PDB file of C-alpha atoms in Angstrom:
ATOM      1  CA  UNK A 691       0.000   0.000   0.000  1.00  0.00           C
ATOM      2  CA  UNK A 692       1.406   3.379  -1.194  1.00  0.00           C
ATOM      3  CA  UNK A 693       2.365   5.540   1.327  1.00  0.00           C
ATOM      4  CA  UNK A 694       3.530   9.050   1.576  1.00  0.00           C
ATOM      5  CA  UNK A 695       6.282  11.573   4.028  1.00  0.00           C
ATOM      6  CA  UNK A 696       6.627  14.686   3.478  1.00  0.00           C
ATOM      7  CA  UNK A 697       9.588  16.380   5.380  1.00  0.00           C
ATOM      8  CA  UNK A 698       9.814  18.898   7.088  1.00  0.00           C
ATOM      9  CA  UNK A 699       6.389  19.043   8.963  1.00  0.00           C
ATOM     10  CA  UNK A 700       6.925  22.421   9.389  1.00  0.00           C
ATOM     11  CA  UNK A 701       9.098  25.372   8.150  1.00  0.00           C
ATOM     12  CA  UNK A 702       9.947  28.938   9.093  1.00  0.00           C
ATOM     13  CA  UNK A 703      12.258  30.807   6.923  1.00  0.00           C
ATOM     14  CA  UNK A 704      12.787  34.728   6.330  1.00  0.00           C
ATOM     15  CA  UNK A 705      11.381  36.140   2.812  1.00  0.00           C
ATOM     16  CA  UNK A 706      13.996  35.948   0.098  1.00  0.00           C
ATOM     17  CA  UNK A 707      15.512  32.786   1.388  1.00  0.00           C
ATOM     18  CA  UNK A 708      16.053  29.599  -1.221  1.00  0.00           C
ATOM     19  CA  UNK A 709      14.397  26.418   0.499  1.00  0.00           C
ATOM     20  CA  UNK A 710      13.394  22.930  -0.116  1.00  0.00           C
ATOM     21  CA  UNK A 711      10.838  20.791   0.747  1.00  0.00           C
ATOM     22  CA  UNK A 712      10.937  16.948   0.830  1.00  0.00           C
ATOM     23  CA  UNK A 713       8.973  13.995  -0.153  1.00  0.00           C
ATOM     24  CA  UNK A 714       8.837  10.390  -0.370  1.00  0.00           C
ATOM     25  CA  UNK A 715       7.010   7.468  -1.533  1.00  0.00           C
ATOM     26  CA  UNK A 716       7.160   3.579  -0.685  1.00  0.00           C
ATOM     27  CA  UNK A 717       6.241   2.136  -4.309  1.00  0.00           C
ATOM     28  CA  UNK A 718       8.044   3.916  -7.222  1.00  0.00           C
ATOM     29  CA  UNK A 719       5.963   1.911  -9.664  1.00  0.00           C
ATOM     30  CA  UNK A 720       3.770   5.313  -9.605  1.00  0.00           C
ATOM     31  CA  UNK A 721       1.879   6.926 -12.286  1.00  0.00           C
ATOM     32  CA  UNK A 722       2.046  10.796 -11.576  1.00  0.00           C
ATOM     33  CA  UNK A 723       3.384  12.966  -8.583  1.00  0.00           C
ATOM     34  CA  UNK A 724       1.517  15.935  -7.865  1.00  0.00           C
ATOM     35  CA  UNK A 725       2.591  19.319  -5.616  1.00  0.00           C
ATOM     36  CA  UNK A 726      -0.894  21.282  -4.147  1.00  0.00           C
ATOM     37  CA  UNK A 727      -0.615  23.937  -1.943  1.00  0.00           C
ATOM     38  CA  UNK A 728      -3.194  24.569   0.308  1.00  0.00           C
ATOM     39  CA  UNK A 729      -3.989  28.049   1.727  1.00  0.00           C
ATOM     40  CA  UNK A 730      -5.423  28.212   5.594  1.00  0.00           C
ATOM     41  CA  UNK A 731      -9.448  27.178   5.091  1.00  0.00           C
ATOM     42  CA  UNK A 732      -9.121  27.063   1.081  1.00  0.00           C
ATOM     43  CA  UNK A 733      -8.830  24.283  -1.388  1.00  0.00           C
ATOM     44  CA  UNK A 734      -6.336  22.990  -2.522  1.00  0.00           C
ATOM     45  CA  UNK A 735      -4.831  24.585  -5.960  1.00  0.00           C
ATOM     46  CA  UNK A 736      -2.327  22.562  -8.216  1.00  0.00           C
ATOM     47  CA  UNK A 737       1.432  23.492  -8.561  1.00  0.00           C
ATOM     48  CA  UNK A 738       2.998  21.070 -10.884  1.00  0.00           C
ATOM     49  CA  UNK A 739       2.380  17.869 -12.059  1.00  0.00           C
ATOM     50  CA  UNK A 740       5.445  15.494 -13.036  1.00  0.00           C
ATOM     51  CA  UNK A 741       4.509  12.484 -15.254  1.00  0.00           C
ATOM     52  CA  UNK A 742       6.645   9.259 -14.269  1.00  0.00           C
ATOM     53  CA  UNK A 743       8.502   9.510 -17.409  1.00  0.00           C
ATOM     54  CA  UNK A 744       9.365  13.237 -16.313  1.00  0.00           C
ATOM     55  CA  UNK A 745      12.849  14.253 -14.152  1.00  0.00           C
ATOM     56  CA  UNK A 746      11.163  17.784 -13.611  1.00  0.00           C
ATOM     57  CA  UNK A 747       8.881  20.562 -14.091  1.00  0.00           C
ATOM     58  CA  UNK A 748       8.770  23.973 -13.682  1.00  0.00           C
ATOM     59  CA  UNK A 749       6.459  27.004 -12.842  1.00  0.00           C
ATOM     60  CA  UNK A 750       7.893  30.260 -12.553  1.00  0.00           C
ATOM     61  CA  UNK A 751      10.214  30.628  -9.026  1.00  0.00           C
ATOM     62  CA  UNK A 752       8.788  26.664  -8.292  1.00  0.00           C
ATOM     63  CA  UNK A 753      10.807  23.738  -9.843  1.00  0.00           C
ATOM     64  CA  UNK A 754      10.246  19.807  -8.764  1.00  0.00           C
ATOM     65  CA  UNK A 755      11.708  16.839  -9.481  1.00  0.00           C
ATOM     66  CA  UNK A 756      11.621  13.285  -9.633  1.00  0.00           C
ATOM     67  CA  UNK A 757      13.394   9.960  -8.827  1.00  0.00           C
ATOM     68  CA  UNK A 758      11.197   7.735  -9.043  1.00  0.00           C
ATOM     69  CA  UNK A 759      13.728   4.736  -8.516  1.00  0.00           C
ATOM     70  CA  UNK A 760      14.547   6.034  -5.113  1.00  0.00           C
ATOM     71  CA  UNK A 761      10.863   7.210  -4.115  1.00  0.00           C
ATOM     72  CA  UNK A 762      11.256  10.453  -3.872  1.00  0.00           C
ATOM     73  CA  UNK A 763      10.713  14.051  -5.269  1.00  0.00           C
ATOM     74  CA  UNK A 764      11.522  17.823  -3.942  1.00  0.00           C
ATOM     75  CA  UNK A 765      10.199  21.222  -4.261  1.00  0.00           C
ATOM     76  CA  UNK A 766      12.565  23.627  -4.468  1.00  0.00           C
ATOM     77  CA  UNK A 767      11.126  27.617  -4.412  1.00  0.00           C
ATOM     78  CA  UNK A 768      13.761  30.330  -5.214  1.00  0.00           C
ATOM     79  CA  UNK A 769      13.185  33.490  -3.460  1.00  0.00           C
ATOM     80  CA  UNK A 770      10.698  33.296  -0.709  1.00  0.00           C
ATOM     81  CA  UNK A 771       7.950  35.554  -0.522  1.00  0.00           C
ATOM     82  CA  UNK A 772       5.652  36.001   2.849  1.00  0.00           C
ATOM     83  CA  UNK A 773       3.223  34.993  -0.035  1.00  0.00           C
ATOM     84  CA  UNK A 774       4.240  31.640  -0.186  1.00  0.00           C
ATOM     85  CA  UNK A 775       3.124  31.041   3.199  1.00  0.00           C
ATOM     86  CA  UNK A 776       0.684  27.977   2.975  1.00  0.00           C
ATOM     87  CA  UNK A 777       0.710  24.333   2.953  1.00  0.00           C
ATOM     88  CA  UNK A 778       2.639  22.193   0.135  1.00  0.00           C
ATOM     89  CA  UNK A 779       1.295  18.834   0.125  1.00  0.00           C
ATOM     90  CA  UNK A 780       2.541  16.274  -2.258  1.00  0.00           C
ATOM     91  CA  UNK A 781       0.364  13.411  -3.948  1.00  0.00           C
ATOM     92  CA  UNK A 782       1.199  10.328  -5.713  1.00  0.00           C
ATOM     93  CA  UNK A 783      -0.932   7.747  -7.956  1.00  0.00           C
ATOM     94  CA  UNK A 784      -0.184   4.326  -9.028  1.00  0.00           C
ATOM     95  CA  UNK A 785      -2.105   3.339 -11.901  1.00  0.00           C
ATOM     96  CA  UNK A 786      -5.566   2.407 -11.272  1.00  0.00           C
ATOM     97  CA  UNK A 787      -5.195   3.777  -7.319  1.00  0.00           C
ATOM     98  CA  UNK A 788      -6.380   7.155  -6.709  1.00  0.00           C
ATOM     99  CA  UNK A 789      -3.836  10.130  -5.679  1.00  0.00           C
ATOM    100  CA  UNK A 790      -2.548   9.143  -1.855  1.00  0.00           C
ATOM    101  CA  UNK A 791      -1.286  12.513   0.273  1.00  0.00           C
ATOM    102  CA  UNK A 792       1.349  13.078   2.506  1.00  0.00           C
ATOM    103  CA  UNK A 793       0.546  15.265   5.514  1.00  0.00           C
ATOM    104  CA  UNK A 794       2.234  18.143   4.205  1.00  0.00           C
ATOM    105  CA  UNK A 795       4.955  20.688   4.907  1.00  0.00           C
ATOM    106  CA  UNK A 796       3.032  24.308   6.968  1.00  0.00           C
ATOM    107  CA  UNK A 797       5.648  26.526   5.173  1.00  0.00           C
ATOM    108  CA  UNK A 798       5.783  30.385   6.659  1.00  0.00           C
ATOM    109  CA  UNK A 799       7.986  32.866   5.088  1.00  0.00           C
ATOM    110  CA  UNK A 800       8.342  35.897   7.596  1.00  0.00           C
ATOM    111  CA  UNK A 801       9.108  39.472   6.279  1.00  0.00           C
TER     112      UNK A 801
ATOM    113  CA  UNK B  87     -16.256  29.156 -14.981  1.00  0.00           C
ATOM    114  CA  UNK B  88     -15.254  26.918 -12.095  1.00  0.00           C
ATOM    115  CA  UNK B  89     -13.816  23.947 -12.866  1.00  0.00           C
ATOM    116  CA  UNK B  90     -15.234  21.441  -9.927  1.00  0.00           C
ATOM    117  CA  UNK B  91     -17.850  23.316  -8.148  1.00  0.00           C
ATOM    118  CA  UNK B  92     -19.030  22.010  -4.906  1.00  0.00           C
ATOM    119  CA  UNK B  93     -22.073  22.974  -2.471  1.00  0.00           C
ATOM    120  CA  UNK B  94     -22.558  24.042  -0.158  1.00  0.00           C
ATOM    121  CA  UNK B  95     -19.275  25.676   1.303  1.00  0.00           C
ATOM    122  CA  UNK B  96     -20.440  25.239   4.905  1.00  0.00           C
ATOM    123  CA  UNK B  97     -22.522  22.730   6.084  1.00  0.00           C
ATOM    124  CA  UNK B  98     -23.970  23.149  10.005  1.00  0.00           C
ATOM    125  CA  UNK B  99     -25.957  20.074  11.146  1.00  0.00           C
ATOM    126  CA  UNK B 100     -27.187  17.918  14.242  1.00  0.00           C
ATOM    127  CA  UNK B 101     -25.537  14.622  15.380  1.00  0.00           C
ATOM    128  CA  UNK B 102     -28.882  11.911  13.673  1.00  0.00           C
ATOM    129  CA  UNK B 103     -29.442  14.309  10.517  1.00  0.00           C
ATOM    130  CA  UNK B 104     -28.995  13.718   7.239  1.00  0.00           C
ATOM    131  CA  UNK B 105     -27.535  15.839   4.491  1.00  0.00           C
ATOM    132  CA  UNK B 106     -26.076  16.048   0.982  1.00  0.00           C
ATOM    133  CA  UNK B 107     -23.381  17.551  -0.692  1.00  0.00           C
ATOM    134  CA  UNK B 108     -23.118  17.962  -4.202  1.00  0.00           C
ATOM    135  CA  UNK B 109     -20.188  18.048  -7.062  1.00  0.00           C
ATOM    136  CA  UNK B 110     -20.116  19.050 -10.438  1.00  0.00           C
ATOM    137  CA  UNK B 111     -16.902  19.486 -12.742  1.00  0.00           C
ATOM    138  CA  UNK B 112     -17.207  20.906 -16.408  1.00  0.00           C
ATOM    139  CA  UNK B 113     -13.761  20.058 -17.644  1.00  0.00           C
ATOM    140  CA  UNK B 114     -15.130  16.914 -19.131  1.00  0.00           C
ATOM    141  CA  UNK B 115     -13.605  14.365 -16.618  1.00  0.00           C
ATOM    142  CA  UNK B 116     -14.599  10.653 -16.473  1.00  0.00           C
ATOM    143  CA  UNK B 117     -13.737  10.040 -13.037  1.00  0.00           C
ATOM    144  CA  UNK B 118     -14.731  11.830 -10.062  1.00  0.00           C
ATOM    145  CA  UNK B 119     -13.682  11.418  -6.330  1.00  0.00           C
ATOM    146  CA  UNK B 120     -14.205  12.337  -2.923  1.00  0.00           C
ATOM    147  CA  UNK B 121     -11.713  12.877  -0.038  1.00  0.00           C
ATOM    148  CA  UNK B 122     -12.096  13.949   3.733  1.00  0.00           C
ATOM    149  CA  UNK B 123      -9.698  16.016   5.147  1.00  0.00           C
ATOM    150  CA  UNK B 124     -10.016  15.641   8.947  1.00  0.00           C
ATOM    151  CA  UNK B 125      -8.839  17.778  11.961  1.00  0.00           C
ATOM    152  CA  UNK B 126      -5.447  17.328  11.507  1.00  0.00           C
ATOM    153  CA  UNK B 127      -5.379  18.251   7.377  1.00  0.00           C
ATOM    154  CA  UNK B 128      -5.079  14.953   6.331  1.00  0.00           C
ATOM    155  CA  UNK B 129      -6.161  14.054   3.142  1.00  0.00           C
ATOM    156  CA  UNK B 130      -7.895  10.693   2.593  1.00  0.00           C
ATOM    157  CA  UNK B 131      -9.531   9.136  -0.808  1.00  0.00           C
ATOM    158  CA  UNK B 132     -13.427   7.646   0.126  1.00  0.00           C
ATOM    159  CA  UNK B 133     -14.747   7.272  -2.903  1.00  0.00           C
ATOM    160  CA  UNK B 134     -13.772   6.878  -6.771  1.00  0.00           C
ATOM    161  CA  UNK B 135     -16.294   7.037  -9.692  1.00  0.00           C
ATOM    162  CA  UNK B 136     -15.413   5.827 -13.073  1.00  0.00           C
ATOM    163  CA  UNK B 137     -17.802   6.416 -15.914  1.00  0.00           C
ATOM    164  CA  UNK B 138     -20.883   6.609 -12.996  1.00  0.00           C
ATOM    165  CA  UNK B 139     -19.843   3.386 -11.727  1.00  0.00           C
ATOM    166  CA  UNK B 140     -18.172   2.902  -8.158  1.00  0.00           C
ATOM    167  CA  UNK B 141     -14.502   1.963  -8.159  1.00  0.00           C
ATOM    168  CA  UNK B 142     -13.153   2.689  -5.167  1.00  0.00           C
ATOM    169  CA  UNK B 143     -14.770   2.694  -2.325  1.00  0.00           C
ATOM    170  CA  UNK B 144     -12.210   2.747   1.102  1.00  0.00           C
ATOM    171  CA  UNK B 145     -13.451   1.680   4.174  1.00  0.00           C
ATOM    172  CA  UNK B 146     -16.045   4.523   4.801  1.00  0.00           C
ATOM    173  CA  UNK B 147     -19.359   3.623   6.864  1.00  0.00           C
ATOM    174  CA  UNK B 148     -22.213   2.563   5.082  1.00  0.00           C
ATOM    175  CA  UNK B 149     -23.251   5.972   6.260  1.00  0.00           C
ATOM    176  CA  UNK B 150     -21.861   7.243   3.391  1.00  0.00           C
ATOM    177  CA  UNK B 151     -23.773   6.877   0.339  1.00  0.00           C
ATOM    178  CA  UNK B 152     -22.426   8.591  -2.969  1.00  0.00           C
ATOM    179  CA  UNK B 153     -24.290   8.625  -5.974  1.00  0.00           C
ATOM    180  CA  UNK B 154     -23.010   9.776  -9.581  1.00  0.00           C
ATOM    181  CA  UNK B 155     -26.178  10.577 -11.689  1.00  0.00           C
ATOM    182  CA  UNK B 156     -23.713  11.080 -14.769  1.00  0.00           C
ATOM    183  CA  UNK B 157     -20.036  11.711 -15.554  1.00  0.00           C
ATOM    184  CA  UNK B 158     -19.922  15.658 -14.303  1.00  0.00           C
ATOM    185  CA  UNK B 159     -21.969  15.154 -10.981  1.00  0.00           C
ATOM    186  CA  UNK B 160     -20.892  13.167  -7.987  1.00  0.00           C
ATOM    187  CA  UNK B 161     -22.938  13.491  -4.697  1.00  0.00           C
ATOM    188  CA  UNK B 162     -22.467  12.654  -1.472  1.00  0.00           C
ATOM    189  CA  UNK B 163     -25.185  11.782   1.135  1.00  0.00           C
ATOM    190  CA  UNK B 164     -24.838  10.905   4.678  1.00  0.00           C
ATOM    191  CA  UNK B 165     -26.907   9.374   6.983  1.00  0.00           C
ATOM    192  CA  UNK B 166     -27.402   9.897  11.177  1.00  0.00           C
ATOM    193  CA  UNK B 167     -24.511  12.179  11.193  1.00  0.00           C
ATOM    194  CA  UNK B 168     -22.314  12.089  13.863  1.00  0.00           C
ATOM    195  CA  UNK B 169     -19.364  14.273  15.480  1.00  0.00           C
ATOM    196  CA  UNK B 170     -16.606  12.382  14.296  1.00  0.00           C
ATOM    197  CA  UNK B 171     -17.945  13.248  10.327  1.00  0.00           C
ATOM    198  CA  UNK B 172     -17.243  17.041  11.326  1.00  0.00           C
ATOM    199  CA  UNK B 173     -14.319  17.431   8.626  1.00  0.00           C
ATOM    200  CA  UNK B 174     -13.721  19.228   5.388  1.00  0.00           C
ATOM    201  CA  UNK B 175     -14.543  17.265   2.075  1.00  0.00           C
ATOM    202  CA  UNK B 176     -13.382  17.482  -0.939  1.00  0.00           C
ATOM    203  CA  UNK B 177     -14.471  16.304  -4.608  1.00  0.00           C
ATOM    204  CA  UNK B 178     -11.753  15.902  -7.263  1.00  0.00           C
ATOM    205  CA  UNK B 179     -11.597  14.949 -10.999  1.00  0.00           C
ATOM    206  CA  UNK B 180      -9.118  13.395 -13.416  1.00  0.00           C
ATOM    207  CA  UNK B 181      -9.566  12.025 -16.939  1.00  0.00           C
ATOM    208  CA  UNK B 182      -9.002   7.626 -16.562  1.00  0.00           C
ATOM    209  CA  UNK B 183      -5.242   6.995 -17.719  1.00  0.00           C
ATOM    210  CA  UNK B 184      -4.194  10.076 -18.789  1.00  0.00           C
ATOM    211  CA  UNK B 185      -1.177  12.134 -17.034  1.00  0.00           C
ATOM    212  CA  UNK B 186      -2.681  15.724 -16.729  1.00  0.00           C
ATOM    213  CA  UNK B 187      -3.340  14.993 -12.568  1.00  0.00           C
ATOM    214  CA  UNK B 188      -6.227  15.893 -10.426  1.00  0.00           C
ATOM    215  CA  UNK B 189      -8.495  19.129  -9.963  1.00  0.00           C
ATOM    216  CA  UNK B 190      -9.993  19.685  -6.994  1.00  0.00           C
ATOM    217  CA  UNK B 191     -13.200  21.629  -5.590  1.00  0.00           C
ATOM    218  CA  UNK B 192     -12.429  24.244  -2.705  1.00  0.00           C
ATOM    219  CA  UNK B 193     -13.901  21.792   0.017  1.00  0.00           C
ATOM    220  CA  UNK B 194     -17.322  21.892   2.115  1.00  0.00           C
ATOM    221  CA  UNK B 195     -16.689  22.145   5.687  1.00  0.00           C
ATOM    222  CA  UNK B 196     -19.031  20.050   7.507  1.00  0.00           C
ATOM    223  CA  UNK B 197     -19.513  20.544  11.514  1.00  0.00           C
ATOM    224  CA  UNK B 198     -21.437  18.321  13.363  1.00  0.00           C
ATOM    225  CA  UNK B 199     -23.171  19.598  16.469  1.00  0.00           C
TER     226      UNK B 199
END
């Protein structure tokens, strides 16, 4: 059964700051990985999607990878902005299996 | 021109009532979900409709009755409601085998009194 952990839980960093967030997966036989971010009492709003025949994609100051062989993908956001403050969770799917979540990373960029 | 629309957005009830929510998505989708996000933001799949037939269905109470009436709509009813269903739900959509990922609808928070 697919399971997902997304490190850090949580994350305070000041604005302009380069960070990463973490996650990994227990079956790499997966069919997409999908990054949401999730604002306080909102839905939750797509970031990037990375097909499993994809090393990375890209969106403006957001880039993510893949390796799938090893179970595990990062978000990496250039530049913090208080802005960014939300909740990145990642999301995996395996074929005929709905996307499973990780918790999530509570990311807060201070000014 | 929302994508997956859900209602209603808030959803106050007694502990023995029953209520519905309702999904609709417009991006031409065949499969339609729904997920509960409980207290602690955890997402967790429920249901899974493929084509208006049930696919997936995790170990939810029989409670928990979704119906898809066709491929854009997929409700969810619940029956004698109790506390521990006080959580936010969400519907998603994807398109059966293809690689463009899931949208989702921006939740209905359900509180059980």
């Amino acid at each position: 059964k697919q399971e997902v952990t997304q490190i850090p839980a949580a994350l305070s960093v000041p604005e302009g700051e380069n960070l990463v967030l973490n996650c990994s997966f227990t079956d790499s036989a997966i069919y997409n990985l999908q990054w949401f971010r999730q604002d306080p009492g909102k839905g939750l709003t797509s970031l990037l999607l990375i097909q499993s025949s994809q090393r990375e994609q890209t969106s403006g100051r957001l880039n993510a990878s893949l390796d799938k062989s090893s179970g595990r993908s990062t978000l990496y956001i250039a530049a913090s902005q208080p802005g960014d403050s939300a909740t990145y969770l990642c999301a995996v799917n395996s074929g005929n299996t709905p996307l499973v979540f990780g918790k999530g990373t509570r990311l807060s960029v201070i000014a | 021109d929302t994508a997956v629309s859900q209602t209603p957005k808030y959803l106050v009830t007694q502990m023995g009532n029953d209520k519905s929510i309702k999904c609709e998505q417009n991006l031409g989708h065949d499969t339609m979900y729904w997920y509960k996000q409980d207290s602690k933001k955890f997402l967790k799949i429920m249901f899974s409709y493929n084509n208006k037939e049930l696919i997936i269905n995790e170990t939810v109470p029989n409670r928990f009755s979704p119906k898809s009436p066709d491929k854009a709509h997929l409700n969810l009813h619940i029956n004698s409601l109790e506390l521990g269903d006080s959580a936010v739900y969400f519907c998603a959509s994807s398109q059966w085998g293809n690689n463009y990922g899931y949208t989702f609808g921006s939740g209905t928070r359900l509180t059980v009194v």
